[in-house]
Amino acid sequence: MEKFLSSNEWQWRLARTIVQGVLGVFIANIDLIIGFAVLDPTMRALVVAFVMAILSPIMAAMGGDDDTPQIPRGEARGA
């Protein structure tokens, strides 16, 4: 679980992206899955955006080794 949440290798980033996408689709269609309430499409978009905005920081906090990846600036690469 530690590698899934905190590794910066491509396969773990891909896995996190897929999990977030699946959760987003699940949340967007929770009313159809449960079947007792139907949400307006604009409300669905709002709920999905809200869940995604909260999900990333939660995953980062769970992984939490305070090792933030360093992204090189353009001039550091000679651009």
PDB file of N, CA, C and O in Angstrom:
ATOM      1  N   MET A   1       0.820  -1.190   0.000  1.00  0.00           N
ATOM      2  CA  MET A   1       0.000   0.000   0.000  1.00  0.00           C
ATOM      3  C   MET A   1       0.870   1.262   0.000  1.00  0.00           C
ATOM      4  O   MET A   1       0.511   2.243  -0.608  1.00  0.00           O
ATOM      5  N   GLU A   2       2.020   1.175   0.687  1.00  0.00           N
ATOM      6  CA  GLU A   2       2.928   2.320   0.748  1.00  0.00           C
ATOM      7  C   GLU A   2       3.433   2.695  -0.645  1.00  0.00           C
ATOM      8  O   GLU A   2       3.464   3.866  -1.008  1.00  0.00           O
ATOM      9  N   LYS A   3       3.803   1.692  -1.442  1.00  0.00           N
ATOM     10  CA  LYS A   3       4.274   1.963  -2.800  1.00  0.00           C
ATOM     11  C   LYS A   3       3.162   2.566  -3.648  1.00  0.00           C
ATOM     12  O   LYS A   3       3.393   3.473  -4.425  1.00  0.00           O
ATOM     13  N   PHE A   4       1.957   2.042  -3.499  1.00  0.00           N
ATOM     14  CA  PHE A   4       0.822   2.541  -4.278  1.00  0.00           C
ATOM     15  C   PHE A   4       0.585   4.018  -3.998  1.00  0.00           C
ATOM     16  O   PHE A   4       0.338   4.803  -4.908  1.00  0.00           O
ATOM     17  N   LEU A   5       0.664   4.419  -2.747  1.00  0.00           N
ATOM     18  CA  LEU A   5       0.344   5.793  -2.376  1.00  0.00           C
ATOM     19  C   LEU A   5       1.491   6.776  -2.563  1.00  0.00           C
ATOM     20  O   LEU A   5       1.268   7.953  -2.807  1.00  0.00           O
ATOM     21  N   SER A   6       2.735   6.314  -2.448  1.00  0.00           N
ATOM     22  CA  SER A   6       3.821   7.285  -2.428  1.00  0.00           C
ATOM     23  C   SER A   6       4.862   7.137  -3.526  1.00  0.00           C
ATOM     24  O   SER A   6       5.660   8.045  -3.723  1.00  0.00           O
ATOM     25  N   SER A   7       4.871   6.034  -4.248  1.00  0.00           N
ATOM     26  CA  SER A   7       5.900   5.846  -5.270  1.00  0.00           C
ATOM     27  C   SER A   7       5.657   6.776  -6.456  1.00  0.00           C
ATOM     28  O   SER A   7       4.523   7.035  -6.845  1.00  0.00           O
ATOM     29  N   ASN A   8       6.735   7.257  -7.035  1.00  0.00           N
ATOM     30  CA  ASN A   8       6.641   8.138  -8.188  1.00  0.00           C
ATOM     31  C   ASN A   8       7.006   7.415  -9.476  1.00  0.00           C
ATOM     32  O   ASN A   8       7.220   8.045 -10.506  1.00  0.00           O
ATOM     33  N   GLU A   9       7.079   6.082  -9.438  1.00  0.00           N
ATOM     34  CA  GLU A   9       7.347   5.298 -10.636  1.00  0.00           C
ATOM     35  C   GLU A   9       6.101   5.313 -11.521  1.00  0.00           C
ATOM     36  O   GLU A   9       4.977   5.425 -11.045  1.00  0.00           O
ATOM     37  N   TRP A  10       6.307   5.169 -12.820  1.00  0.00           N
ATOM     38  CA  TRP A  10       5.213   5.332 -13.770  1.00  0.00           C
ATOM     39  C   TRP A  10       4.070   4.354 -13.525  1.00  0.00           C
ATOM     40  O   TRP A  10       2.905   4.710 -13.671  1.00  0.00           O
ATOM     41  N   GLN A  11       4.381   3.113 -13.156  1.00  0.00           N
ATOM     42  CA  GLN A  11       3.306   2.133 -12.985  1.00  0.00           C
ATOM     43  C   GLN A  11       2.417   2.454 -11.778  1.00  0.00           C
ATOM     44  O   GLN A  11       1.211   2.221 -11.812  1.00  0.00           O
ATOM     45  N   TRP A  12       2.997   3.038 -10.736  1.00  0.00           N
ATOM     46  CA  TRP A  12       2.196   3.404  -9.561  1.00  0.00           C
ATOM     47  C   TRP A  12       1.400   4.672  -9.825  1.00  0.00           C
ATOM     48  O   TRP A  12       0.271   4.808  -9.352  1.00  0.00           O
ATOM     49  N   ARG A  13       1.969   5.618 -10.575  1.00  0.00           N
ATOM     50  CA  ARG A  13       1.204   6.805 -10.954  1.00  0.00           C
ATOM     51  C   ARG A  13       0.026   6.419 -11.831  1.00  0.00           C
ATOM     52  O   ARG A  13      -1.080   6.930 -11.672  1.00  0.00           O
ATOM     53  N   LEU A  14       0.256   5.485 -12.765  1.00  0.00           N
ATOM     54  CA  LEU A  14      -0.815   4.997 -13.625  1.00  0.00           C
ATOM     55  C   LEU A  14      -1.897   4.316 -12.797  1.00  0.00           C
ATOM     56  O   LEU A  14      -3.096   4.548 -13.004  1.00  0.00           O
ATOM     57  N   ALA A  15      -1.512   3.479 -11.848  1.00  0.00           N
ATOM     58  CA  ALA A  15      -2.484   2.788 -10.994  1.00  0.00           C
ATOM     59  C   ALA A  15      -3.306   3.790 -10.190  1.00  0.00           C
ATOM     60  O   ALA A  15      -4.529   3.643 -10.074  1.00  0.00           O
ATOM     61  N   ARG A  16      -2.660   4.821  -9.638  1.00  0.00           N
ATOM     62  CA  ARG A  16      -3.408   5.846  -8.884  1.00  0.00           C
ATOM     63  C   ARG A  16      -4.390   6.578  -9.778  1.00  0.00           C
ATOM     64  O   ARG A  16      -5.530   6.851  -9.385  1.00  0.00           O
ATOM     65  N   THR A  17      -3.972   6.890 -11.014  1.00  0.00           N
ATOM     66  CA  THR A  17      -4.853   7.580 -11.948  1.00  0.00           C
ATOM     67  C   THR A  17      -6.057   6.720 -12.295  1.00  0.00           C
ATOM     68  O   THR A  17      -7.196   7.209 -12.339  1.00  0.00           O
ATOM     69  N   ILE A  18      -5.839   5.432 -12.519  1.00  0.00           N
ATOM     70  CA  ILE A  18      -6.935   4.520 -12.848  1.00  0.00           C
ATOM     71  C   ILE A  18      -7.901   4.404 -11.676  1.00  0.00           C
ATOM     72  O   ILE A  18      -9.119   4.460 -11.857  1.00  0.00           O
ATOM     73  N   VAL A  19      -7.373   4.263 -10.466  1.00  0.00           N
ATOM     74  CA  VAL A  19      -8.237   4.157  -9.280  1.00  0.00           C
ATOM     75  C   VAL A  19      -9.059   5.426  -9.112  1.00  0.00           C
ATOM     76  O   VAL A  19     -10.266   5.362  -8.829  1.00  0.00           O
ATOM     77  N   GLN A  20      -8.444   6.586  -9.279  1.00  0.00           N
ATOM     78  CA  GLN A  20      -9.194   7.832  -9.160  1.00  0.00           C
ATOM     79  C   GLN A  20     -10.277   7.930 -10.232  1.00  0.00           C
ATOM     80  O   GLN A  20     -11.379   8.391  -9.960  1.00  0.00           O
ATOM     81  N   GLY A  21      -9.980   7.488 -11.448  1.00  0.00           N
ATOM     82  CA  GLY A  21     -10.976   7.502 -12.515  1.00  0.00           C
ATOM     83  C   GLY A  21     -12.144   6.587 -12.224  1.00  0.00           C
ATOM     84  O   GLY A  21     -13.303   6.950 -12.423  1.00  0.00           O
ATOM     85  N   VAL A  22     -11.847   5.384 -11.738  1.00  0.00           N
ATOM     86  CA  VAL A  22     -12.911   4.430 -11.404  1.00  0.00           C
ATOM     87  C   VAL A  22     -13.773   4.986 -10.272  1.00  0.00           C
ATOM     88  O   VAL A  22     -15.005   4.896 -10.320  1.00  0.00           O
ATOM     89  N   LEU A  23     -13.131   5.567  -9.256  1.00  0.00           N
ATOM     90  CA  LEU A  23     -13.906   6.173  -8.168  1.00  0.00           C
ATOM     91  C   LEU A  23     -14.765   7.327  -8.675  1.00  0.00           C
ATOM     92  O   LEU A  23     -15.911   7.493  -8.248  1.00  0.00           O
ATOM     93  N   GLY A  24     -14.234   8.122  -9.597  1.00  0.00           N
ATOM     94  CA  GLY A  24     -15.004   9.222 -10.170  1.00  0.00           C
ATOM     95  C   GLY A  24     -16.227   8.723 -10.921  1.00  0.00           C
ATOM     96  O   GLY A  24     -17.319   9.273 -10.777  1.00  0.00           O
ATOM     97  N   VAL A  25     -16.062   7.679 -11.719  1.00  0.00           N
ATOM     98  CA  VAL A  25     -17.200   7.099 -12.450  1.00  0.00           C
ATOM     99  C   VAL A  25     -18.215   6.515 -11.472  1.00  0.00           C
ATOM    100  O   VAL A  25     -19.428   6.694 -11.635  1.00  0.00           O
ATOM    101  N   PHE A  26     -17.728   5.839 -10.435  1.00  0.00           N
ATOM    102  CA  PHE A  26     -18.626   5.272  -9.434  1.00  0.00           C
ATOM    103  C   PHE A  26     -19.432   6.376  -8.741  1.00  0.00           C
ATOM    104  O   PHE A  26     -20.654   6.272  -8.609  1.00  0.00           O
ATOM    105  N   ILE A  27     -18.750   7.432  -8.318  1.00  0.00           N
ATOM    106  CA  ILE A  27     -19.438   8.528  -7.640  1.00  0.00           C
ATOM    107  C   ILE A  27     -20.417   9.226  -8.576  1.00  0.00           C
ATOM    108  O   ILE A  27     -21.523   9.600  -8.180  1.00  0.00           O
ATOM    109  N   ALA A  28     -20.028   9.399  -9.843  1.00  0.00           N
ATOM    110  CA  ALA A  28     -20.915  10.065 -10.801  1.00  0.00           C
ATOM    111  C   ALA A  28     -22.192   9.275 -11.038  1.00  0.00           C
ATOM    112  O   ALA A  28     -23.236   9.854 -11.332  1.00  0.00           O
ATOM    113  N   ASN A  29     -22.125   7.973 -10.891  1.00  0.00           N
ATOM    114  CA  ASN A  29     -23.281   7.122 -11.173  1.00  0.00           C
ATOM    115  C   ASN A  29     -23.844   6.439  -9.934  1.00  0.00           C
ATOM    116  O   ASN A  29     -24.563   5.457 -10.048  1.00  0.00           O
ATOM    117  N   ILE A  30     -23.524   6.944  -8.765  1.00  0.00           N
ATOM    118  CA  ILE A  30     -24.000   6.321  -7.528  1.00  0.00           C
ATOM    119  C   ILE A  30     -25.522   6.288  -7.472  1.00  0.00           C
ATOM    120  O   ILE A  30     -26.100   5.336  -6.961  1.00  0.00           O
ATOM    121  N   ASP A  31     -26.168   7.311  -8.028  1.00  0.00           N
ATOM    122  CA  ASP A  31     -27.632   7.308  -8.008  1.00  0.00           C
ATOM    123  C   ASP A  31     -28.202   6.182  -8.870  1.00  0.00           C
ATOM    124  O   ASP A  31     -29.201   5.561  -8.510  1.00  0.00           O
ATOM    125  N   LEU A  32     -27.552   5.891  -9.991  1.00  0.00           N
ATOM    126  CA  LEU A  32     -28.024   4.791 -10.842  1.00  0.00           C
ATOM    127  C   LEU A  32     -27.689   3.432 -10.234  1.00  0.00           C
ATOM    128  O   LEU A  32     -28.455   2.475 -10.383  1.00  0.00           O
ATOM    129  N   ILE A  33     -26.558   3.349  -9.555  1.00  0.00           N
ATOM    130  CA  ILE A  33     -26.146   2.089  -8.939  1.00  0.00           C
ATOM    131  C   ILE A  33     -27.061   1.744  -7.772  1.00  0.00           C
ATOM    132  O   ILE A  33     -27.520   0.612  -7.647  1.00  0.00           O
ATOM    133  N   ILE A  34     -27.319   2.731  -6.927  1.00  0.00           N
ATOM    134  CA  ILE A  34     -28.200   2.487  -5.777  1.00  0.00           C
ATOM    135  C   ILE A  34     -29.656   2.430  -6.220  1.00  0.00           C
ATOM    136  O   ILE A  34     -30.410   1.600  -5.743  1.00  0.00           O
ATOM    137  N   GLY A  35     -30.049   3.340  -7.124  1.00  0.00           N
ATOM    138  CA  GLY A  35     -31.355   3.263  -7.739  1.00  0.00           C
ATOM    139  C   GLY A  35     -32.498   3.949  -7.015  1.00  0.00           C
ATOM    140  O   GLY A  35     -33.646   3.749  -7.377  1.00  0.00           O
ATOM    141  N   PHE A  36     -32.230   4.760  -6.014  1.00  0.00           N
ATOM    142  CA  PHE A  36     -33.360   5.387  -5.335  1.00  0.00           C
ATOM    143  C   PHE A  36     -33.457   6.885  -5.575  1.00  0.00           C
ATOM    144  O   PHE A  36     -34.453   7.508  -5.237  1.00  0.00           O
ATOM    145  N   ALA A  37     -32.466   7.493  -6.158  1.00  0.00           N
ATOM    146  CA  ALA A  37     -32.506   8.924  -6.440  1.00  0.00           C
ATOM    147  C   ALA A  37     -31.818   9.187  -7.768  1.00  0.00           C
ATOM    148  O   ALA A  37     -30.881   8.493  -8.138  1.00  0.00           O
ATOM    149  N   VAL A  38     -32.314  10.165  -8.479  1.00  0.00           N
ATOM    150  CA  VAL A  38     -31.712  10.533  -9.749  1.00  0.00           C
ATOM    151  C   VAL A  38     -31.198  11.960  -9.622  1.00  0.00           C
ATOM    152  O   VAL A  38     -31.941  12.871  -9.276  1.00  0.00           O
ATOM    153  N   LEU A  39     -29.899  12.123  -9.872  1.00  0.00           N
ATOM    154  CA  LEU A  39     -29.288  13.442  -9.787  1.00  0.00           C
ATOM    155  C   LEU A  39     -29.316  14.139 -11.142  1.00  0.00           C
ATOM    156  O   LEU A  39     -29.184  13.510 -12.188  1.00  0.00           O
ATOM    157  N   ASP A  40     -29.464  15.441 -11.100  1.00  0.00           N
ATOM    158  CA  ASP A  40     -29.370  16.283 -12.277  1.00  0.00           C
ATOM    159  C   ASP A  40     -27.930  16.201 -12.810  1.00  0.00           C
ATOM    160  O   ASP A  40     -26.982  16.123 -12.016  1.00  0.00           O
ATOM    161  N   PRO A  41     -27.717  16.201 -14.121  1.00  0.00           N
ATOM    162  CA  PRO A  41     -26.349  16.113 -14.653  1.00  0.00           C
ATOM    163  C   PRO A  41     -25.404  17.193 -14.129  1.00  0.00           C
ATOM    164  O   PRO A  41     -24.213  16.937 -13.947  1.00  0.00           O
ATOM    165  N   THR A  42     -25.903  18.395 -13.888  1.00  0.00           N
ATOM    166  CA  THR A  42     -25.027  19.433 -13.350  1.00  0.00           C
ATOM    167  C   THR A  42     -24.607  19.105 -11.923  1.00  0.00           C
ATOM    168  O   THR A  42     -23.480  19.398 -11.516  1.00  0.00           O
ATOM    169  N   MET A  43     -25.478  18.489 -11.168  1.00  0.00           N
ATOM    170  CA  MET A  43     -25.128  18.081  -9.806  1.00  0.00           C
ATOM    171  C   MET A  43     -24.117  16.947  -9.837  1.00  0.00           C
ATOM    172  O   MET A  43     -23.234  16.875  -8.992  1.00  0.00           O
ATOM    173  N   ARG A  44     -24.227  16.054 -10.805  1.00  0.00           N
ATOM    174  CA  ARG A  44     -23.250  14.967 -10.942  1.00  0.00           C
ATOM    175  C   ARG A  44     -21.852  15.527 -11.156  1.00  0.00           C
ATOM    176  O   ARG A  44     -20.896  15.088 -10.535  1.00  0.00           O
ATOM    177  N   ALA A  45     -21.750  16.502 -12.065  1.00  0.00           N
ATOM    178  CA  ALA A  45     -20.439  17.110 -12.346  1.00  0.00           C
ATOM    179  C   ALA A  45     -19.877  17.777 -11.090  1.00  0.00           C
ATOM    180  O   ALA A  45     -18.684  17.668 -10.804  1.00  0.00           O
ATOM    181  N   LEU A  46     -20.725  18.432 -10.338  1.00  0.00           N
ATOM    182  CA  LEU A  46     -20.291  19.088  -9.113  1.00  0.00           C
ATOM    183  C   LEU A  46     -19.822  18.074  -8.072  1.00  0.00           C
ATOM    184  O   LEU A  46     -18.785  18.252  -7.435  1.00  0.00           O
ATOM    185  N   VAL A  47     -20.557  16.988  -7.921  1.00  0.00           N
ATOM    186  CA  VAL A  47     -20.193  15.949  -6.949  1.00  0.00           C
ATOM    187  C   VAL A  47     -18.871  15.295  -7.344  1.00  0.00           C
ATOM    188  O   VAL A  47     -17.999  15.078  -6.492  1.00  0.00           O
ATOM    189  N   VAL A  48     -18.682  14.981  -8.616  1.00  0.00           N
ATOM    190  CA  VAL A  48     -17.435  14.354  -9.070  1.00  0.00           C
ATOM    191  C   VAL A  48     -16.252  15.293  -8.847  1.00  0.00           C
ATOM    192  O   VAL A  48     -15.204  14.873  -8.346  1.00  0.00           O
ATOM    193  N   ALA A  49     -16.413  16.563  -9.188  1.00  0.00           N
ATOM    194  CA  ALA A  49     -15.327  17.524  -8.973  1.00  0.00           C
ATOM    195  C   ALA A  49     -14.999  17.637  -7.484  1.00  0.00           C
ATOM    196  O   ALA A  49     -13.826  17.698  -7.100  1.00  0.00           O
ATOM    197  N   PHE A  50     -16.013  17.648  -6.652  1.00  0.00           N
ATOM    198  CA  PHE A  50     -15.812  17.739  -5.204  1.00  0.00           C
ATOM    199  C   PHE A  50     -15.066  16.511  -4.673  1.00  0.00           C
ATOM    200  O   PHE A  50     -14.106  16.637  -3.915  1.00  0.00           O
ATOM    201  N   VAL A  51     -15.458  15.335  -5.106  1.00  0.00           N
ATOM    202  CA  VAL A  51     -14.806  14.099  -4.655  1.00  0.00           C
ATOM    203  C   VAL A  51     -13.360  14.051  -5.132  1.00  0.00           C
ATOM    204  O   VAL A  51     -12.458  13.702  -4.365  1.00  0.00           O
ATOM    205  N   MET A  52     -13.098  14.420  -6.375  1.00  0.00           N
ATOM    206  CA  MET A  52     -11.732  14.398  -6.893  1.00  0.00           C
ATOM    207  C   MET A  52     -10.853  15.430  -6.187  1.00  0.00           C
ATOM    208  O   MET A  52      -9.664  15.185  -5.960  1.00  0.00           O
ATOM    209  N   ALA A  53     -11.434  16.579  -5.839  1.00  0.00           N
ATOM    210  CA  ALA A  53     -10.668  17.609  -5.141  1.00  0.00           C
ATOM    211  C   ALA A  53     -10.268  17.159  -3.739  1.00  0.00           C
ATOM    212  O   ALA A  53      -9.250  17.590  -3.212  1.00  0.00           O
ATOM    213  N   ILE A  54     -11.044  16.291  -3.154  1.00  0.00           N
ATOM    214  CA  ILE A  54     -10.754  15.803  -1.809  1.00  0.00           C
ATOM    215  C   ILE A  54      -9.904  14.529  -1.848  1.00  0.00           C
ATOM    216  O   ILE A  54      -9.067  14.311  -0.979  1.00  0.00           O
ATOM    217  N   LEU A  55     -10.084  13.716  -2.880  1.00  0.00           N
ATOM    218  CA  LEU A  55      -9.414  12.419  -2.944  1.00  0.00           C
ATOM    219  C   LEU A  55      -7.895  12.530  -3.055  1.00  0.00           C
ATOM    220  O   LEU A  55      -7.164  11.807  -2.368  1.00  0.00           O
ATOM    221  N   SER A  56      -7.381  13.423  -3.874  1.00  0.00           N
ATOM    222  CA  SER A  56      -5.933  13.538  -4.054  1.00  0.00           C
ATOM    223  C   SER A  56      -5.200  13.917  -2.771  1.00  0.00           C
ATOM    224  O   SER A  56      -4.209  13.280  -2.421  1.00  0.00           O
ATOM    225  N   PRO A  57      -5.662  14.937  -2.028  1.00  0.00           N
ATOM    226  CA  PRO A  57      -4.970  15.241  -0.770  1.00  0.00           C
ATOM    227  C   PRO A  57      -5.063  14.117   0.258  1.00  0.00           C
ATOM    228  O   PRO A  57      -4.126  13.899   1.025  1.00  0.00           O
ATOM    229  N   ILE A  58      -6.165  13.403   0.263  1.00  0.00           N
ATOM    230  CA  ILE A  58      -6.295  12.279   1.199  1.00  0.00           C
ATOM    231  C   ILE A  58      -5.290  11.194   0.853  1.00  0.00           C
ATOM    232  O   ILE A  58      -4.614  10.651   1.727  1.00  0.00           O
ATOM    233  N   MET A  59      -5.151  10.874  -0.433  1.00  0.00           N
ATOM    234  CA  MET A  59      -4.182   9.862  -0.847  1.00  0.00           C
ATOM    235  C   MET A  59      -2.764  10.322  -0.533  1.00  0.00           C
ATOM    236  O   MET A  59      -1.930   9.538  -0.105  1.00  0.00           O
ATOM    237  N   ALA A  60      -2.482  11.610  -0.724  1.00  0.00           N
ATOM    238  CA  ALA A  60      -1.155  12.137  -0.415  1.00  0.00           C
ATOM    239  C   ALA A  60      -0.878  12.054   1.085  1.00  0.00           C
ATOM    240  O   ALA A  60       0.240  11.728   1.500  1.00  0.00           O
ATOM    241  N   ALA A  61      -1.876  12.332   1.898  1.00  0.00           N
ATOM    242  CA  ALA A  61      -1.691  12.269   3.346  1.00  0.00           C
ATOM    243  C   ALA A  61      -1.486  10.836   3.815  1.00  0.00           C
ATOM    244  O   ALA A  61      -0.715  10.576   4.738  1.00  0.00           O
ATOM    245  N   MET A  62      -2.151   9.888   3.177  1.00  0.00           N
ATOM    246  CA  MET A  62      -1.994   8.483   3.558  1.00  0.00           C
ATOM    247  C   MET A  62      -0.610   7.969   3.186  1.00  0.00           C
ATOM    248  O   MET A  62      -0.032   7.165   3.895  1.00  0.00           O
ATOM    249  N   GLY A  63      -0.073   8.448   2.062  1.00  0.00           N
ATOM    250  CA  GLY A  63       1.253   8.023   1.643  1.00  0.00           C
ATOM    251  C   GLY A  63       2.340   8.681   2.447  1.00  0.00           C
ATOM    252  O   GLY A  63       3.365   8.093   2.741  1.00  0.00           O
ATOM    253  N   GLY A  64       2.118   9.875   2.827  1.00  0.00           N
ATOM    254  CA  GLY A  64       2.879  10.829   3.587  1.00  0.00           C
ATOM    255  C   GLY A  64       4.269  10.532   4.072  1.00  0.00           C
ATOM    256  O   GLY A  64       4.473  10.396   5.248  1.00  0.00           O
ATOM    257  N   ASP A  65       5.268  10.527   3.197  1.00  0.00           N
ATOM    258  CA  ASP A  65       6.638  10.505   3.688  1.00  0.00           C
ATOM    259  C   ASP A  65       7.300  11.857   3.416  1.00  0.00           C
ATOM    260  O   ASP A  65       8.503  11.995   3.499  1.00  0.00           O
ATOM    261  N   ASP A  66       6.506  12.848   3.098  1.00  0.00           N
ATOM    262  CA  ASP A  66       6.961  14.219   2.831  1.00  0.00           C
ATOM    263  C   ASP A  66       8.050  14.281   1.762  1.00  0.00           C
ATOM    264  O   ASP A  66       8.891  15.161   1.775  1.00  0.00           O
ATOM    265  N   ASP A  67       8.051  13.341   0.852  1.00  0.00           N
ATOM    266  CA  ASP A  67       9.020  13.330  -0.236  1.00  0.00           C
ATOM    267  C   ASP A  67       8.329  13.869  -1.485  1.00  0.00           C
ATOM    268  O   ASP A  67       7.789  13.115  -2.273  1.00  0.00           O
ATOM    269  N   THR A  68       8.335  15.176  -1.649  1.00  0.00           N
ATOM    270  CA  THR A  68       7.691  15.777  -2.799  1.00  0.00           C
ATOM    271  C   THR A  68       8.626  15.704  -3.992  1.00  0.00           C
ATOM    272  O   THR A  68       9.811  16.013  -3.881  1.00  0.00           O
ATOM    273  N   PRO A  69       8.109  15.268  -5.137  1.00  0.00           N
ATOM    274  CA  PRO A  69       8.962  15.172  -6.318  1.00  0.00           C
ATOM    275  C   PRO A  69       9.378  16.557  -6.790  1.00  0.00           C
ATOM    276  O   PRO A  69       8.613  17.508  -6.731  1.00  0.00           O
ATOM    277  N   GLN A  70      10.609  16.670  -7.243  1.00  0.00           N
ATOM    278  CA  GLN A  70      11.139  17.927  -7.753  1.00  0.00           C
ATOM    279  C   GLN A  70      10.991  17.938  -9.271  1.00  0.00           C
ATOM    280  O   GLN A  70      11.486  17.055  -9.955  1.00  0.00           O
ATOM    281  N   ILE A  71      10.307  18.938  -9.777  1.00  0.00           N
ATOM    282  CA  ILE A  71      10.117  19.086 -11.214  1.00  0.00           C
ATOM    283  C   ILE A  71      11.116  20.136 -11.695  1.00  0.00           C
ATOM    284  O   ILE A  71      11.076  21.277 -11.245  1.00  0.00           O
ATOM    285  N   PRO A  72      12.021  19.753 -12.586  1.00  0.00           N
ATOM    286  CA  PRO A  72      13.031  20.711 -13.037  1.00  0.00           C
ATOM    287  C   PRO A  72      12.407  21.825 -13.862  1.00  0.00           C
ATOM    288  O   PRO A  72      11.492  21.598 -14.632  1.00  0.00           O
ATOM    289  N   ARG A  73      12.890  23.025 -13.666  1.00  0.00           N
ATOM    290  CA  ARG A  73      12.424  24.169 -14.437  1.00  0.00           C
ATOM    291  C   ARG A  73      13.053  24.142 -15.818  1.00  0.00           C
ATOM    292  O   ARG A  73      14.006  23.427 -16.071  1.00  0.00           O
ATOM    293  N   GLY A  74      12.514  24.928 -16.728  1.00  0.00           N
ATOM    294  CA  GLY A  74      12.978  24.954 -18.115  1.00  0.00           C
ATOM    295  C   GLY A  74      14.450  25.278 -18.252  1.00  0.00           C
ATOM    296  O   GLY A  74      15.162  24.642 -19.018  1.00  0.00           O
ATOM    297  N   GLU A  75      14.921  26.286 -17.507  1.00  0.00           N
ATOM    298  CA  GLU A  75      16.326  26.677 -17.657  1.00  0.00           C
ATOM    299  C   GLU A  75      17.273  25.598 -17.117  1.00  0.00           C
ATOM    300  O   GLU A  75      18.420  25.517 -17.531  1.00  0.00           O
ATOM    301  N   ALA A  76      16.812  24.757 -16.209  1.00  0.00           N
ATOM    302  CA  ALA A  76      17.651  23.687 -15.682  1.00  0.00           C
ATOM    303  C   ALA A  76      17.891  22.604 -16.731  1.00  0.00           C
ATOM    304  O   ALA A  76      18.862  21.895 -16.688  1.00  0.00           O
ATOM    305  N   ARG A  77      16.961  22.501 -17.700  1.00  0.00           N
ATOM    306  CA  ARG A  77      17.109  21.517 -18.770  1.00  0.00           C
ATOM    307  C   ARG A  77      17.752  22.121 -19.999  1.00  0.00           C
ATOM    308  O   ARG A  77      17.853  21.476 -21.033  1.00  0.00           O
ATOM    309  N   GLY A  78      18.128  23.387 -19.936  1.00  0.00           N
ATOM    310  CA  GLY A  78      18.767  24.025 -21.066  1.00  0.00           C
ATOM    311  C   GLY A  78      17.795  24.648 -22.058  1.00  0.00           C
ATOM    312  O   GLY A  78      18.146  24.963 -23.183  1.00  0.00           O
ATOM    313  N   ALA A  79      16.531  24.808 -21.635  1.00  0.00           N
ATOM    314  CA  ALA A  79      15.527  25.386 -22.541  1.00  0.00           C
ATOM    315  C   ALA A  79      15.563  26.894 -22.512  1.00  0.00           C
ATOM    316  O   ALA A  79      16.004  27.525 -21.623  1.00  0.00           O
TER     317      ALA A  79
END
